[in-house]
Every structure is written in C-alpha cells, then in structure tokens.
Amino acid sequence: MDYQRVFSQAIDRLHAEGRYRVFIDILRNKGAYPNARCFAGHNGPKPITVWCSNDYLAMGQHPKVIAAMEEALHDVGAGSGGTRNIGGNTHYHIDLENELADLHGKEGALLFTSGYVSNEATLATLGKILPGCIIFSDELNHASMIAGIRNSGCEKRVFRHNDLAHLEELLAAEDPETPKLIAFESVYSMDADIAPIAEICDLADKYNALTYLDEVHAVGMYGPRGGGISERDEVAHRVTIIEGTLGKAFGVMGGYIAADKMIVDVIRSYAPGFIFTTSLSPVLVAGVLAAVRHLKASSVEREAQQAAAAMLKTLFADAGLPVMASTTHIVPLMVGDPVRAKKVSDILLAEYGVYVQPINYPTVPRGTERLRFTPGPAHNEAMMRELTQALVEIWERLEMRKAA
C-alpha cells in the first residue's frame, strides 16, 4: 500500500472540487472587535474586519469576561488539573452548571469541553441507555448530533427539515412502547431558520417521545435572559434536554446540557466523552460565568446585534445581492459554487480587508455554497455599506448572478 499516494489523492480531490479549506492566520484586537490583524500572504499584520465570527455578541471582548478570567488565573492558576472525577471539579464548574440550569429552568446542567462533545457524548449515551431506542433526527442537524446518533448504535429515522407531517408519519409507524427521542436544533446556522419547537413537543407528547434540542446558535441570543428560542417561545419546560455552547454568544469555550437531575446524572456517570476528558480550565469557566450572568441581565447586546443583522439584510437585498431569507441573526449570501465562493472570499480579504469564510460541502449541500455573515453589535452602518459596495463590485467583476 502506497500510503502517501492515498493521502495525497484525498487532498487532491478537495482541491479539484474547490472545497479545500484554508485556515486564516489572524489575531483579534482586544477591545476593538470586529477589527483584527491578518498575517497571511503579506509582510507583517494587515488590518481586517471580521464578518464571520460566532462570537455573535462580542462577549469574548467584554471587560467583565476578561476581568473574571484574569482574576481566576491569578487565583487558581491555568489548568483544571484533571477530569471532573480526578481533581478537575472546581467551584467555578459547579457555579456555572447552576447558572446554566437556572437559565433554562432545569434541575441540573453538565459542562463539556465543547458543543460538539456535548452533542456527541449525550446522544450516544442516551441511545445506549434506552433499550431499543429510535432517534428521530432532522435532516439538517449538525455533524456532532449525527455523530452522536451514529455512535449510539441505535436505529434512526431522518425527517425532512422542519417537516412536522413527515415527523409524525415516522413516529406513528413505530411501536408505541418503543423508546423514542426527537433530536433537532432551534436555529439552523446555515439556512438561518427556526424549528417549530412547540409543535415538535406536541408530537413528542402524543407519541411518548423525549426531546433533545440543540440551542447552540440561540443561547445568549434570544429570550429575555438569553435562554434561546425555547425561552423566547416559552417552551423550555416542555423540552427534555437542552444543549448549548459557551463558545458562540457567550464568547469563550465549552458546551453543556441542561435537564432534570436524573438525566444529567446518567450522562455524567456513563458518557465517555465526559468521564475521560480533562475538564475546562477554571479560567475559561470563570469567563463564561461572567458572560452568562451579564447576558441574563442585559439585552443591550442582543438588541444591537439584531438591529445590525436587519440592516445588513436590507442593504444586501436593496443592492440586488442574493441574500437568503432569514428570520435570525445570521445573514447568508448564496453563491452556489465552491470555487466562486472561495474566490469572492479571497478577493474580499486581499483587496478590501474583509474576512468572511466560504461555506462549502459537507457543511451545506453541493450547489448551495454560500458566504455566511454574522454582524455583531460593533459592526456599524459605515462598515456595512462598505461591505455591500465591495460585494456588488466583486459580483459584477466575476459576472455572477444577482437576485431576481
């Protein structure tokens, strides 16, 4: 076996399909987000504006978050010291789990090192614990949910995206006594649409199913205290398990689930992805704790972000750019070709100092490649108008199709 040839061919396929991923070399400027410095392709740092960060509310730059992390660093040091079972269970972790349980109105919560790990570990464990469980999964669920379902070893049924009739058809076809779990997201980050949570809970009640809701793109962003779409729609109490991230709107790192104490204890006791992983550094946890507490009390950041997203959507639409319909804080711009999506991204960075990553397969289906903009509270109108003008110029230069 020529191993190098196999590896080389695998990379060559990505280049040929126009979806080889290039990681940008940047540093954010503390206190001046969305301004950053780019180190790629030129001598020394070049000023750029970041338009695709998942730090939606710039909480990673918030003075309270930075101060809390600095205080923790000087109080307890850098690392956690081990897994939660062996030295890594700090008072910061316990405080944050209590805050997250309260945020979602649940009895308990459990921290993980990332949102990916929380999804994979929890879904895999649930599927193994529940005898004969069938998991019903929305077709646009995140890769981490798909991995968890696959690793559970249980049967799955994939329902068409947000299609209640199809979901009910699949549920009704199974034995009423069979354990069932419906796994779905609140905000789907690539299409920027929202799940009908209440209606899915109605079906779960009707067919005696548990519900697992991924709120990673919604926590901190929606609801009076940042509890997500389920809080905004006043249905959090109906959802069995709510999963979220600490690396997007809360601006730091980590993932979690919130549920009743028994379910949390089962995952804590059985999930390898939790048991055998060094816990989050207390420095990171302290920062998240400050962010969660702040966003529970402040809607200023959420309101400013929503206003920025609404303005950018309007500017794109008025300019004839193919902005996709969105009722959320995410602004996707359709390109429909991986090579052109990468080309537009490269020109924006090289000529306009604008950083936005192309989104290609397998993150989105082939032929729906796009640019995904996430304007935040600090993206002002002048930045948005400059961005729009740059995109119009590039669209014309590359003779790309505008919106109908």
XYZ file of C-alpha atoms in Angstrom:
404
model
C 0.000 0.000 0.000
C 1.352 3.404 -1.027
C 0.038 5.355 1.962
C 1.350 8.716 0.797
C -0.388 8.325 -2.564
C -3.730 7.643 -0.840
C -3.347 10.668 1.416
C -2.261 12.865 -1.497
C -5.214 11.781 -3.611
C -7.603 12.581 -0.775
C -6.282 16.152 -0.580
C -6.199 16.483 -4.360
C -9.915 15.613 -4.505
C -10.697 18.513 -2.206
C -8.675 20.903 -4.364
C -10.365 19.631 -7.540
C -13.811 20.144 -6.053
C -12.923 23.648 -4.877
C -13.575 22.878 -1.222
C -10.086 22.590 0.252
C -10.231 24.549 3.495
C -7.696 27.271 4.246
C -7.419 28.478 7.837
C -6.762 32.193 8.100
C -3.907 33.448 10.290
C -5.329 36.281 12.395
C -5.305 37.922 15.805
C -8.288 39.834 17.125
C -7.632 43.257 18.609
C -8.697 43.245 22.258
C -11.364 45.848 22.918
C -11.692 46.759 19.240
C -13.689 43.867 17.767
C -14.538 43.313 14.869
C -11.100 44.705 13.998
C -8.314 42.157 13.703
C -4.870 41.586 12.200
C -4.213 39.147 9.362
C -0.746 37.598 8.928
C -1.348 35.583 5.754
C 0.075 36.427 2.330
C 1.930 39.635 3.157
C 4.705 41.054 5.283
C 3.520 41.853 8.784
C -0.034 42.168 10.084
C -2.690 43.726 7.866
C -5.811 45.322 9.407
C -9.021 43.447 8.592
C -12.669 43.420 9.657
C -14.105 40.088 10.814
C -17.592 39.317 9.462
C -17.983 35.611 10.182
C -17.250 35.116 13.861
C -19.561 33.036 16.028
C -18.735 35.349 18.921
C -22.052 36.924 17.988
C -22.257 39.478 20.790
C -18.509 40.140 21.157
C -18.656 38.796 24.713
C -15.158 37.402 24.191
C -14.073 41.051 24.290
C -16.293 42.171 27.159
C -14.452 43.813 30.091
C -16.386 41.734 32.651
C -15.374 38.496 30.936
C -11.720 39.442 30.614
C -11.568 40.674 34.223
C -13.143 37.458 35.502
C -10.635 35.348 33.582
C -7.712 37.397 34.814
C -8.937 37.115 38.409
C -9.348 33.345 38.115
C -5.921 32.947 36.530
C -4.246 34.708 39.430
C -6.445 32.935 41.982
C -6.179 29.291 40.903
C -3.698 29.120 38.011
C -4.123 27.969 34.421
C -5.408 24.407 34.128
C -8.076 22.387 35.895
C -5.744 19.582 36.943
C -7.633 16.652 35.504
C -11.003 15.139 34.719
C -14.027 16.143 36.802
C -13.593 12.903 38.753
C -9.869 13.428 39.372
C -9.080 16.920 40.567
C -10.826 18.859 37.807
C -14.108 19.613 39.573
C -13.716 23.209 40.730
C -16.114 25.576 42.415
C -16.224 27.550 39.150
C -17.612 24.484 37.335
C -20.317 23.953 39.940
C -21.322 27.626 39.898
C -21.570 27.660 36.106
C -23.672 24.485 35.983
C -26.066 26.039 38.494
C -26.309 29.212 36.390
C -26.981 27.222 33.204
C -29.634 25.075 34.881
C -31.324 28.257 36.074
C -31.017 29.843 32.607
C -33.116 27.043 31.104
C -35.383 26.371 34.079
C -33.970 22.870 34.560
C -32.924 20.952 37.677
C -29.355 20.434 36.564
C -26.702 21.035 33.927
C -23.450 19.397 32.860
C -20.388 21.038 31.315
C -18.386 19.611 28.412
C -15.256 20.840 26.646
C -17.208 21.844 23.516
C -20.658 21.874 21.978
C -19.560 19.096 19.625
C -18.593 16.884 22.560
C -21.797 17.626 24.478
C -23.909 16.586 21.475
C -21.889 13.515 20.581
C -21.493 12.264 24.145
C -25.073 12.865 25.244
C -26.845 11.453 22.199
C -24.544 8.427 22.033
C -25.112 7.699 25.713
C -28.883 8.159 25.585
C -29.165 5.780 22.649
C -27.202 3.116 24.507
C -29.023 3.521 27.821
C -32.565 3.403 26.400
C -33.296 -0.204 25.283
C -34.311 -0.383 21.634
C -34.355 3.412 21.307
C -35.102 5.020 17.952
C -33.789 8.542 17.376
C -35.705 10.835 15.039
C -33.297 13.378 13.570
C -33.905 16.492 11.475
C -32.072 16.123 8.156
C -30.140 19.383 8.723
C -28.857 18.519 12.183
C -25.251 19.396 12.963
C -22.464 16.876 12.326
C -21.948 16.437 16.079
C -25.562 15.300 16.508
C -25.217 12.907 13.578
C -22.011 11.513 15.098
C -23.693 11.007 18.460
C -26.654 9.228 16.900
C -24.350 7.015 14.848
C -22.198 6.180 17.868
C -25.268 5.305 19.933
C -25.694 2.203 17.770
C -29.473 2.586 17.839
C -31.861 2.918 14.935
C -32.528 6.344 13.495
C -35.191 7.940 11.361
C -34.351 11.130 9.460
C -37.254 13.523 8.921
C -37.363 16.286 6.338
C -36.213 19.633 7.673
C -38.819 21.180 10.000
C -41.465 18.940 8.369
C -43.970 18.136 11.120
C -46.128 15.917 8.916
C -43.153 13.757 7.963
C -42.001 13.552 11.570
C -45.451 12.427 12.701
C -45.609 9.856 9.911
C -42.331 8.351 11.125
C -43.366 8.432 14.783
C -46.738 6.833 14.083
C -45.106 3.946 12.228
C -43.277 2.706 15.328
C -44.470 0.583 18.226
C -45.970 2.877 20.906
C -43.864 1.113 23.561
C -40.554 1.725 21.770
C -38.363 4.413 23.411
C -38.174 7.435 21.125
C -36.018 10.566 21.072
C -36.549 13.539 18.735
C -33.303 15.439 18.098
C -33.413 18.857 16.455
C -31.989 22.376 16.568
C -33.630 25.710 17.325
C -31.650 27.958 14.953
C -30.131 26.205 11.949
C -26.981 28.192 11.388
C -26.511 27.663 7.657
C -30.077 28.294 6.488
C -30.781 30.687 9.383
C -34.278 29.349 10.022
C -36.001 28.242 13.229
C -37.607 24.975 14.314
C -41.278 24.804 15.391
C -40.359 23.752 18.932
C -43.861 23.804 20.432
C -45.293 21.697 17.620
C -42.465 19.163 17.903
C -43.132 18.959 21.645
C -46.817 18.328 20.845
C -45.783 15.342 18.726
C -43.416 14.155 21.449
C -46.285 14.236 23.949
C -48.595 12.435 21.551
C -46.135 9.636 20.788
C -44.409 9.460 24.196
C -41.016 10.626 22.942
C -38.201 12.506 24.645
C -36.936 15.725 23.038
C -33.346 16.869 22.561
C -32.930 20.493 21.475
C -29.635 21.933 20.241
C -29.685 25.669 21.058
C -26.044 26.422 20.274
C -26.794 29.258 17.849
C -29.543 30.668 20.067
C -28.325 30.682 23.676
C -27.440 34.205 24.717
C -29.147 35.494 21.576
C -32.882 35.083 22.220
C -35.232 35.288 25.161
C -35.321 37.921 27.914
C -32.373 36.266 29.710
C -30.634 34.670 26.731
C -32.111 31.220 27.239
C -32.573 30.751 23.498
C -35.558 30.229 21.240
C -37.116 27.851 23.769
C -37.119 30.659 26.342
C -38.352 33.236 23.818
C -41.227 30.950 22.825
C -41.878 29.933 26.459
C -41.488 26.218 25.755
C -38.231 25.382 27.561
C -40.155 23.485 30.252
C -41.533 21.144 27.586
C -38.118 20.138 26.200
C -36.466 17.155 27.895
C -32.837 18.118 27.232
C -31.487 21.488 26.078
C -27.945 21.568 24.734
C -25.904 24.704 24.235
C -22.459 26.103 23.615
C -20.307 28.538 25.561
C -18.159 29.447 22.555
C -20.614 31.489 20.493
C -22.832 34.152 22.058
C -21.165 33.633 25.451
C -17.820 34.268 23.795
C -15.472 31.756 25.429
C -15.391 27.935 25.100
C -17.296 24.813 26.104
C -20.640 23.076 25.785
C -23.344 21.825 28.117
C -26.661 20.108 28.564
C -29.498 21.125 30.897
C -32.163 18.640 32.002
C -33.656 17.035 35.094
C -31.199 15.760 37.696
C -31.647 12.093 36.826
C -30.810 12.550 33.133
C -27.826 14.760 33.992
C -26.604 12.121 36.434
C -26.927 9.378 33.820
C -24.864 11.311 31.275
C -22.333 12.313 33.950
C -21.988 8.669 35.004
C -21.974 6.920 31.611
C -20.709 9.258 28.852
C -17.059 8.513 27.950
C -16.744 11.934 26.306
C -17.371 13.474 29.714
C -15.748 10.968 32.062
C -12.365 10.659 30.337
C -11.772 14.284 29.280
C -9.820 16.862 31.243
C -12.311 19.462 32.398
C -12.425 23.006 31.115
C -9.827 25.305 32.610
C -11.334 27.267 35.521
C -10.034 30.390 33.769
C -12.364 29.680 30.837
C -15.234 28.729 33.132
C -14.859 31.981 35.062
C -15.120 33.925 31.816
C -18.242 32.050 30.740
C -19.769 32.541 34.180
C -19.343 36.298 33.822
C -20.815 36.238 30.302
C -23.874 34.171 31.284
C -24.604 36.359 34.299
C -24.221 39.529 32.257
C -26.481 38.373 29.414
C -29.128 37.205 31.864
C -29.446 40.817 32.997
C -28.641 42.744 29.808
C -30.470 42.756 26.473
C -28.425 45.638 25.064
C -26.073 43.345 23.158
C -28.898 41.201 21.757
C -30.865 44.221 20.567
C -27.824 45.812 18.916
C -26.963 42.580 17.143
C -30.490 42.086 15.838
C -30.526 45.662 14.560
C -27.204 45.119 12.774
C -28.423 41.891 11.163
C -31.638 43.545 9.975
C -29.703 46.445 8.444
C -27.260 44.183 6.611
C -30.075 42.057 5.173
C -31.778 45.217 3.892
C -28.583 46.601 2.349
C -27.835 43.313 0.598
C -31.383 42.992 -0.724
C -31.517 46.617 -1.914
C -28.230 46.079 -3.773
C -29.616 43.047 -5.584
C -27.320 40.603 -3.831
C -28.742 37.064 -3.386
C -29.259 37.228 0.378
C -31.118 34.170 1.633
C -34.352 34.574 3.594
C -33.568 34.652 7.300
C -35.524 35.380 10.458
C -32.451 35.114 12.673
C -29.208 36.920 13.419
C -27.364 35.097 10.605
C -27.108 36.627 7.111
C -26.323 34.008 4.430
C -25.450 35.110 0.897
C -25.962 32.455 -1.766
C -23.172 31.754 -4.271
C -23.967 28.207 -5.395
C -20.457 27.205 -6.439
C -17.481 26.298 -4.225
C -14.796 27.783 -6.482
C -16.583 31.105 -6.799
C -17.391 31.213 -3.090
C -13.680 30.825 -2.342
C -12.800 33.415 -4.995
C -15.163 36.004 -3.531
C -13.784 35.323 -0.063
C -10.187 35.675 -1.290
C -10.866 38.983 -3.066
C -12.666 40.413 -0.047
C -9.693 39.628 2.174
C -6.902 40.625 -0.213
C -8.423 43.804 -1.660
C -10.942 45.018 0.896
C -9.648 43.765 4.235
C -12.903 41.868 4.807
C -12.796 38.407 6.338
C -15.673 36.010 5.656
C -15.189 32.297 5.125
C -16.857 30.385 2.263
C -19.222 27.649 3.441
C -18.972 24.529 1.288
C -19.983 20.857 1.274
C -20.322 18.905 3.569
C -21.398 21.776 5.812
C -24.059 22.630 3.229
C -25.371 20.581 0.268
C -23.454 20.802 -3.007
C -24.721 23.629 -5.184
C -25.727 25.750 -2.171
C -22.288 27.087 -1.278
C -22.523 30.471 0.393
C -20.914 33.227 2.404
C -22.222 33.460 5.964
C -22.159 36.885 7.600
C -22.678 37.378 11.332
C -22.861 41.122 12.014
C -22.460 41.989 15.670
C -23.201 44.939 17.940
C -19.957 46.660 16.891
C -20.468 46.410 13.118
C -21.638 49.918 12.281
C -23.571 51.248 9.278
C -20.431 52.564 7.547
C -18.832 49.094 7.702
C -21.990 47.523 6.294
C -22.232 49.958 3.401
C -18.562 49.439 2.534
C -19.073 45.673 2.637
C -22.129 45.881 0.408
C -20.324 48.053 -2.137
C -17.382 45.633 -2.168
C -19.673 42.665 -2.795
C -21.511 44.454 -5.606
C -18.189 45.240 -7.294
C -16.976 41.643 -6.971
C -20.296 40.222 -8.189
C -20.037 42.392 -11.317
C -16.358 41.631 -11.809
C -16.955 37.877 -11.706
C -20.191 38.207 -13.714
C -22.153 36.425 -11.028
C -25.913 36.208 -10.912
C -27.711 38.737 -8.761
C -31.029 38.254 -7.006
C -34.114 38.104 -9.188
